[in-house]
Coordinates of C-alpha atoms and ligand atoms in Angstrom, one line a residue:
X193 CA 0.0 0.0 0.0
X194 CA 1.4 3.5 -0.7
X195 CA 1.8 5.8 1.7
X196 CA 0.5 8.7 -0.7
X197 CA -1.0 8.6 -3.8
X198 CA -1.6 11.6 -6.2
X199 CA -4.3 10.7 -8.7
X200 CA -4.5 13.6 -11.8
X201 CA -3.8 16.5 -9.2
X202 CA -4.9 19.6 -11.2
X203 CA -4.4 22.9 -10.2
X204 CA -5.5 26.6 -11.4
X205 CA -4.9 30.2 -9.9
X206 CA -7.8 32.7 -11.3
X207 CA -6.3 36.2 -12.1
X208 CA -6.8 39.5 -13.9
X209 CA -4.5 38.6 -16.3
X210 CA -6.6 35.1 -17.1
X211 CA -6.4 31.1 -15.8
X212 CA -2.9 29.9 -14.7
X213 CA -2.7 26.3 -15.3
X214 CA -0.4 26.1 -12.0
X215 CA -0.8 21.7 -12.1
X216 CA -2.1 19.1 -14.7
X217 CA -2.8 15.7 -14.3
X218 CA 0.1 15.0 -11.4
X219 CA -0.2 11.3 -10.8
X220 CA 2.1 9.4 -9.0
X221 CA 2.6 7.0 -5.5
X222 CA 4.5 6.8 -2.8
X223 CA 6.3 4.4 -0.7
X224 CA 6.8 4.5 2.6
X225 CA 10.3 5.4 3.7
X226 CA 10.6 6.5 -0.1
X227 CA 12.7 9.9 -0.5
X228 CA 11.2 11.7 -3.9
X229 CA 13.0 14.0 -5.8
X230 CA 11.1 17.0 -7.4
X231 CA 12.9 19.1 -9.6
X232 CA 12.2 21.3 -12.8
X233 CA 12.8 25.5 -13.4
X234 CA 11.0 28.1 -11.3
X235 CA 7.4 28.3 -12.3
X236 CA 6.9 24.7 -13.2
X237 CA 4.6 24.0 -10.6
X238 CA 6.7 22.0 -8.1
X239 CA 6.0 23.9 -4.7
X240 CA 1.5 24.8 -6.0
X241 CA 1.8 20.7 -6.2
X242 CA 2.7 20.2 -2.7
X243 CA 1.1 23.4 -1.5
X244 CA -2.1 22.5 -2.6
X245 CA -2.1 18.4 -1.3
X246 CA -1.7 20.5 2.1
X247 CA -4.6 22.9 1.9
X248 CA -1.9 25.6 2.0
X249 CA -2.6 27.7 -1.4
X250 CA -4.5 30.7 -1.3
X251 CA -8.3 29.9 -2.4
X252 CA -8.9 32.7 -4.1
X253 CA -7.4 33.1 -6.5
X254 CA -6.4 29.3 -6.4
X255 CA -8.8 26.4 -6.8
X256 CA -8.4 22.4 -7.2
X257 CA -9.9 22.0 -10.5
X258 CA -9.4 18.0 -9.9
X259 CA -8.0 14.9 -9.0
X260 CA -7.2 13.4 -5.5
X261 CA -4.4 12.9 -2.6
X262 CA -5.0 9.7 -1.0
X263 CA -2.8 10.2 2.7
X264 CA -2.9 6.7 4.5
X265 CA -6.6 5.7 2.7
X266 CA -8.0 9.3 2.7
X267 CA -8.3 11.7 0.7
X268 CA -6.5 15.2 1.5
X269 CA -8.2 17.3 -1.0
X270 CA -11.7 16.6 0.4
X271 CA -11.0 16.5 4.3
X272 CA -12.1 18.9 6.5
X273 CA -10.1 21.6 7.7
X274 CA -9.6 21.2 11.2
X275 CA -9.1 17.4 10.3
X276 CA -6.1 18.5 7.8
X277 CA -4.5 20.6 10.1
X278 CA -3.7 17.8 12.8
X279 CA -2.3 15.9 9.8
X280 CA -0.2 19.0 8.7
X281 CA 3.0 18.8 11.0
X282 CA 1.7 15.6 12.6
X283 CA 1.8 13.1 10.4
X284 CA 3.3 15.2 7.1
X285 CA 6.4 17.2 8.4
X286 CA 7.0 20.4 6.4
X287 CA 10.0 22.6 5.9
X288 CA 9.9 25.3 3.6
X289 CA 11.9 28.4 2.7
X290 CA 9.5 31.0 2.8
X291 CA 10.3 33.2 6.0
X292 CA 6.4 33.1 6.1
X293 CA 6.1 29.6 7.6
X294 CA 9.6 30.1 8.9
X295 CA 11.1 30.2 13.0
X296 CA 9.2 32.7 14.6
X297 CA 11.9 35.7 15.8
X298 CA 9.9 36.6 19.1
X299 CA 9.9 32.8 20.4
X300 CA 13.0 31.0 21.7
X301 CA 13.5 27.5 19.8
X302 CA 12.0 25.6 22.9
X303 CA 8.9 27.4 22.7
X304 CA 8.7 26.6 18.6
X305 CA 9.7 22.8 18.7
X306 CA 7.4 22.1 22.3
X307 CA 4.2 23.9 20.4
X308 CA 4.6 21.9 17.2
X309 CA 4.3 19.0 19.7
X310 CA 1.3 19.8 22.0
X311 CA -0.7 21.7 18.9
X312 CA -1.4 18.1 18.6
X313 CA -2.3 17.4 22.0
X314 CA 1.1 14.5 21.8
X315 CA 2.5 15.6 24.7
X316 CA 2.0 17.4 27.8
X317 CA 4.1 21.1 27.7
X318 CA 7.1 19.3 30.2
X319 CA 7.7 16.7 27.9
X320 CA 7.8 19.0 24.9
X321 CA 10.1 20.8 26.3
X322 CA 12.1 18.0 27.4
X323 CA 11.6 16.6 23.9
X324 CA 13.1 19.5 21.9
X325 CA 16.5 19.3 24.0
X326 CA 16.4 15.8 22.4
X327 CA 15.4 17.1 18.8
X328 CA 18.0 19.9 18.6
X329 CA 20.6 16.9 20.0
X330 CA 19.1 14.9 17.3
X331 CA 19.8 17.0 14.5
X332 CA 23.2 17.7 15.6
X333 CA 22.7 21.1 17.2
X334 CA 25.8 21.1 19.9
X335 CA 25.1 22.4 23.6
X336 CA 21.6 21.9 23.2
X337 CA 20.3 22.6 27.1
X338 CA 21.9 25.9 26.6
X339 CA 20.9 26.4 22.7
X340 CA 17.0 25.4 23.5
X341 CA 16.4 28.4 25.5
X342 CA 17.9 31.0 22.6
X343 CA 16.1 33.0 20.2
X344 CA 16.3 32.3 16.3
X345 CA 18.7 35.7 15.7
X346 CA 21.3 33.8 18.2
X347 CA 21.5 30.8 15.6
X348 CA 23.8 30.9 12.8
X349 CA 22.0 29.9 9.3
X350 CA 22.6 26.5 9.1
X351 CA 21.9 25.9 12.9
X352 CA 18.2 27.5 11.7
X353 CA 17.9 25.7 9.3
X354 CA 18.4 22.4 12.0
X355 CA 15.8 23.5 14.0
X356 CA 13.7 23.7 11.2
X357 CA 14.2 20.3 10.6
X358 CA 14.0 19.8 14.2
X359 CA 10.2 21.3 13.9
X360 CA 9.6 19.3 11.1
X361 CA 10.7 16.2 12.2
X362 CA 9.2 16.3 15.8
X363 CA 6.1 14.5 15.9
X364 CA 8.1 11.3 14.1
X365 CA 5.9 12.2 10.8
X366 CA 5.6 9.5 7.9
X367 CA 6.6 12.0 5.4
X368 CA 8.4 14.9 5.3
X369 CA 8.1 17.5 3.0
X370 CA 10.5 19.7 2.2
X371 CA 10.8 22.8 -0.3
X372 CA 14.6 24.2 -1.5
X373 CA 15.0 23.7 2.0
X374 CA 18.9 24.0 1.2
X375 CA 18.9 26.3 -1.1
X376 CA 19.7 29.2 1.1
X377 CA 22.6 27.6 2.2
X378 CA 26.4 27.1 1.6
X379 CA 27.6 23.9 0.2
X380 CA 29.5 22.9 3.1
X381 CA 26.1 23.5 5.5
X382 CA 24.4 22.0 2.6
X383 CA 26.4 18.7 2.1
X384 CA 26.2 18.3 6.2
X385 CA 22.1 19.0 6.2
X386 CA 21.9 16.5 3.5
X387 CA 24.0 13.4 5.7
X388 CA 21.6 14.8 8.5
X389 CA 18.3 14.3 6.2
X390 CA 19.9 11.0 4.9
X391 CA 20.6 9.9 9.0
X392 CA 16.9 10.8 10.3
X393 CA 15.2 9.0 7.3
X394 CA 16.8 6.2 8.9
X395 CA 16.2 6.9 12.2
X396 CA 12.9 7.7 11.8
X397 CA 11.8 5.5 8.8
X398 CA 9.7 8.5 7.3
X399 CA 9.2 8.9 3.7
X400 CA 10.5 12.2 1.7
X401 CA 9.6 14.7 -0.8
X402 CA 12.4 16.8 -1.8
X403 CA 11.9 20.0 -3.9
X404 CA 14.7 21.8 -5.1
X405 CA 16.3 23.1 -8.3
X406 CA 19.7 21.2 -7.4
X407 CA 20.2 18.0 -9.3
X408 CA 23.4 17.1 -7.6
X409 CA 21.1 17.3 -4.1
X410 CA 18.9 14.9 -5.8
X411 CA 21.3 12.5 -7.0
X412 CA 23.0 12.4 -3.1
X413 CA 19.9 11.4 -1.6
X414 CA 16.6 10.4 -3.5
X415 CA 15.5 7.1 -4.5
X416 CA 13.2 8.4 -7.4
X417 CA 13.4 11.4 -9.2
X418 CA 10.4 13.3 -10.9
X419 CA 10.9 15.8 -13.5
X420 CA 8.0 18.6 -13.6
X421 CA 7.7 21.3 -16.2
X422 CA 4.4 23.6 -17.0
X423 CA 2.9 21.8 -14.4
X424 CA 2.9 18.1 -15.8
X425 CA 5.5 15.5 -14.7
X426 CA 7.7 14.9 -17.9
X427 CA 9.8 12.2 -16.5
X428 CA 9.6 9.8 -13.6
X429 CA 11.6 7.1 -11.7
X430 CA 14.8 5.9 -10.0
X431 CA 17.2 8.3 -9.9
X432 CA 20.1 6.3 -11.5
X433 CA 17.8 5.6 -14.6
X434 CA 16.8 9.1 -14.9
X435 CA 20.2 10.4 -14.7
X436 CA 21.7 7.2 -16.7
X437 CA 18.9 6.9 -18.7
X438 CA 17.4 9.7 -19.6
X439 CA 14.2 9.3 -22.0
X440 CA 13.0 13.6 -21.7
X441 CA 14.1 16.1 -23.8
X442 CA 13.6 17.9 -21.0
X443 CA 15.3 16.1 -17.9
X444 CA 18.5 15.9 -20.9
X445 CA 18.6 19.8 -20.6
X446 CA 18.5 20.2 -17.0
X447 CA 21.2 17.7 -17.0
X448 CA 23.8 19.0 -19.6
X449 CA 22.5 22.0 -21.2
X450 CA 20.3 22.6 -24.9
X451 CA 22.4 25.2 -26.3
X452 CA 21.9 27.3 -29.4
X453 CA 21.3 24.4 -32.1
X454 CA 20.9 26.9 -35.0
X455 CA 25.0 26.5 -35.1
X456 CA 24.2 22.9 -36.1
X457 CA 25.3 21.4 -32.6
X458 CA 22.2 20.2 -30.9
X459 CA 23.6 19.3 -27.5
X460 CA 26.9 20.2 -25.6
X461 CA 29.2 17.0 -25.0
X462 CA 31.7 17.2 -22.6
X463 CA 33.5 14.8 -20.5
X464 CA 32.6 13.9 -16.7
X465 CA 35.8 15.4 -15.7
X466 CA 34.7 19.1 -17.6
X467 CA 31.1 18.6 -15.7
X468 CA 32.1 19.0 -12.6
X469 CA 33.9 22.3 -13.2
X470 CA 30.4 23.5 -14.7
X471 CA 27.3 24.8 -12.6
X472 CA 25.2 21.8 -12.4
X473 CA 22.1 23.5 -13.9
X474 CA 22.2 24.7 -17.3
X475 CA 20.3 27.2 -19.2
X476 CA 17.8 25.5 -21.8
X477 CA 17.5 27.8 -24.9
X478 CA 14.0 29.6 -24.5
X479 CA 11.6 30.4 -22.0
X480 CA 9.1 28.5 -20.1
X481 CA 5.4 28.5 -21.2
X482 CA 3.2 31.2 -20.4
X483 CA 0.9 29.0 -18.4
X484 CA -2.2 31.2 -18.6
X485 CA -2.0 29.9 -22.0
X486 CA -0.2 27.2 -21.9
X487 CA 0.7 25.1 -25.4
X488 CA -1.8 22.6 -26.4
X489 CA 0.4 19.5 -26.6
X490 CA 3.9 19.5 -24.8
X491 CA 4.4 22.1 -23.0
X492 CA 8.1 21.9 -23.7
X493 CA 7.3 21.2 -27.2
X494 CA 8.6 24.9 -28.9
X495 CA 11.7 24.4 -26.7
X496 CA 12.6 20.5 -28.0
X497 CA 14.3 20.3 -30.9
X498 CA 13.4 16.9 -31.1
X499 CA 9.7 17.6 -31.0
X500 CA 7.5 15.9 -33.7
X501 CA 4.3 17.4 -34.8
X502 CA 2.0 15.1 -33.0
X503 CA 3.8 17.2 -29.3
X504 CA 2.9 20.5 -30.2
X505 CA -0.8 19.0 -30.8
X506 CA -1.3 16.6 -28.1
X507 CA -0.4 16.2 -24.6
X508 CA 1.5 12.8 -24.5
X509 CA 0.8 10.2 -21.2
X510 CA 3.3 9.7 -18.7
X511 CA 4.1 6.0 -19.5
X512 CA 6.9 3.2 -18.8
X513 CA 9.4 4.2 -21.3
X514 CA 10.2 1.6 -23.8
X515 CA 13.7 -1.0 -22.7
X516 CA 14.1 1.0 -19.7
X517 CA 14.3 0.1 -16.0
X518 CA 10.4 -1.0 -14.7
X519 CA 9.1 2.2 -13.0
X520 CA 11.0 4.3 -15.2
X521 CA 8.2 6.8 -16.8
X522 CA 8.1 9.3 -19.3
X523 CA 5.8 11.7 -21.3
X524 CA 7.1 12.2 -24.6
X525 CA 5.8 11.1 -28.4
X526 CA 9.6 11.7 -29.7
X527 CA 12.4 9.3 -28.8
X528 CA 15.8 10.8 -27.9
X529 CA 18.4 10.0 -30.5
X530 CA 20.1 6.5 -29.5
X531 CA 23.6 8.7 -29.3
X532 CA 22.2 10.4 -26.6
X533 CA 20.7 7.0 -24.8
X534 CA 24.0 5.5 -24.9
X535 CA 26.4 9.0 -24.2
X536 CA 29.4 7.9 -22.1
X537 CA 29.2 10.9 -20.4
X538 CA 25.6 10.3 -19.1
X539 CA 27.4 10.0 -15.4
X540 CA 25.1 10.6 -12.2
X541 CA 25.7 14.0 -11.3
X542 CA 28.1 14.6 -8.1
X543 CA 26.2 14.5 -5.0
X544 CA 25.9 17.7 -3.3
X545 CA 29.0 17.9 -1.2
X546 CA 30.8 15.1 -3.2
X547 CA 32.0 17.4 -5.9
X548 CA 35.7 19.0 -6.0
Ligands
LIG796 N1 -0.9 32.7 -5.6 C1 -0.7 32.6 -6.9 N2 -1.4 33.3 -7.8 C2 -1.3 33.1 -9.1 N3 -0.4 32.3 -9.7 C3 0.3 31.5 -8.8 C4 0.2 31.6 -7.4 N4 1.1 30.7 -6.9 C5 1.7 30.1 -7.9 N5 1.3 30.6 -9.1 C6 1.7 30.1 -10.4 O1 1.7 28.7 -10.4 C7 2.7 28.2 -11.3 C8 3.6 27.2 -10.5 O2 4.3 27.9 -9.5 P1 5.2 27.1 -8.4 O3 5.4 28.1 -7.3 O4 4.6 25.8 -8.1 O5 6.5 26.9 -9.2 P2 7.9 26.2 -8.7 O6 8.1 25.1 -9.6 O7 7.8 25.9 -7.2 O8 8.9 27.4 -8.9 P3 10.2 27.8 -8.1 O9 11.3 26.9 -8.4 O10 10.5 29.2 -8.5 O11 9.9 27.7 -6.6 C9 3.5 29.5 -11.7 O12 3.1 29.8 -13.0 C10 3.2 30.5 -10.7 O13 3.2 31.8 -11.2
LIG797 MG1 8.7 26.7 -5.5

């Protein structure tokens, strides 16, 4: 049984300037103790997807226009309120960037990590408290008698961005969700947060979500990778395949990079060595949809050179991609060139933190 399961998750915001088509047809399971990996460029619909399985996206202007989110036999998306909001931080962690939903300045870290505890009545207030000297110990917060009792300003970034986690983590939830919750961060901190994040999964069993623009992040610590772009998942499944593999136009220029093919070269090569010393995220020639009107077929479509006519007509299924490893999905009517398939350099990228 999964421990979630997105059926066609569709999403729309309704403003002045017309419709935005925010999620389409998101479909996919989860395992417990599965970490995901969500990636894709800025506006492709990867935080409104979570956001929106939580309750959490402003209604108006947004609205679920359809589909479910089945959480442990139920479904999310139809739950009331109050009913949702014990599950929120109970039973589905969150830790997000946004300073909105962030430590509160005006409370010290005890006060933070013991109400996230007894807003769902788990404990009595003395055992909270007791219970985030444990948490900050947990995620690797030093001195933390003396560091419980301290104010957020007093902590350094990456020691915030612990007790985050520490928040996030502290009612044992069976999945945690977490949005560019690295981002902000150095790649030192970074690398150390990720062994944390890798540790506590095991500790605590709990499945993940991981959003983040970072392949190399994904690559160090997700099982499954999926691919989102205009709001549709374009490519799906374990991360070596995806990275090894790759079946998307798409996922192929996050990886290396679609440069200016009117010069006759249709994608960069370069060897492993060379892409380490490169960002990890290239640029892919052109610009995402405008998703208030977005393309009729695939929406990456006017950016793929290898797009047939049949993609700028028809939206294509997200299906097992043909020869490749079971679970492996993608949504494309084009096949890659076999040159790419089979691309020597098609190396996972460096986990975050592994990289010289
Ligand atoms: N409150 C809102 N009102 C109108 N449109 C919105 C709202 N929130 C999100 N959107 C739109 O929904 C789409 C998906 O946005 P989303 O925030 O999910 O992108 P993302 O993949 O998380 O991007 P990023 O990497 O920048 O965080 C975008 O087109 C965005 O402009
Ligand atoms: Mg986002």
């Amino acid at each position: 049984m999964p421990l979630l399961e997105v059926k066609d998750l569709t999403v729309r915001f309704d403003t002045g300037g017309g419709t935005v088509h925010a999620v389409s047809g998101v479909t996919y399971a989860l395992e417990p103790g599965e970490t995901l990996g969500v990636v894709g460029e800025s506006g492709s619909g990867k935080s409104v997807h979570v956001l929106s399985m939580l309750g959490l996206i402003p209604k108006p202007p947004g609205r679920i226009a359809g589909g479910q989110v089945i959480f442990e036999g139920r479904d999310l998306l139809t739950m009331p309120e109050g009913e949702l909001r014990d599950i929120r931080g109970k039973k589905i962690g969150v830790i997000f960037q946004d300073p909105m939903t962030s430590l509160n300045p005006v409370l010290t870290v005890e006060t933070q990590i013991a109400e996230a505890i007894t807003s769902h009545g788990l404990m009595s207030r003395k055992a909270a408290k007791a219970r985030a000297v444990e948490l900050l110990d947990l995620v690797g917060i030093p001195e933390p008698q003396k560091r419980v009792t301290q104010y957020p300003h007093q902590f350094s970034g990456g020691m915030r961005q612990r007790a985050m986690i520490a928040i996030g983590v502290a009612c044992e939830p069976k999945l945690l969700i977490a949005d560019e919750a690295t981002t902000a961060l150095d790649v030192t901190v970074q690398a150390q947060i990720l062994d944390l994040m890798k540790d506590l999964k095991k500790k605590l069993g709990m499945a993940m979500i991981w959003i983040t623009h970072d392949m190399g992040v994904v690559a160090g610590l997700a099982d499954n990778v999926q691919v989102m772009y205009g709001g549709r998942i374009m490519e799906r499944g374990p991360s070596r395949a995806v990275f090894n593999d790759t079946r998307s136009a798409y996922t192929w220029g996050l990886l290396r990079s679609l440069p200016d093919h009117s010069e006759g070269r249709v994608y960069e090569t370069h060897t492993p060595g060379q892409a380490k010393k490169r960002p990890r995220l290239q640029q892919i020639a052109g610009a995402p949809p405008d998703m208030t009107n977005p393309p009729p077929g695939d929406p990456f479509a006017p950016r793929n050179p290898f797009a047939t006519e049949r993609c700028h007509r028809e939206v294509p299924p997200l299906v097992q991609a043909r020869d490749a490893a079971p679970g492996h999905l993608v949504a494309a009517w084009y096949d890659l060139p076999q040159a790419l398939l089979t691309n020597p350099t098609g190396a996972v990228p460096a986990a975050a933190g592994e990289a010289a």
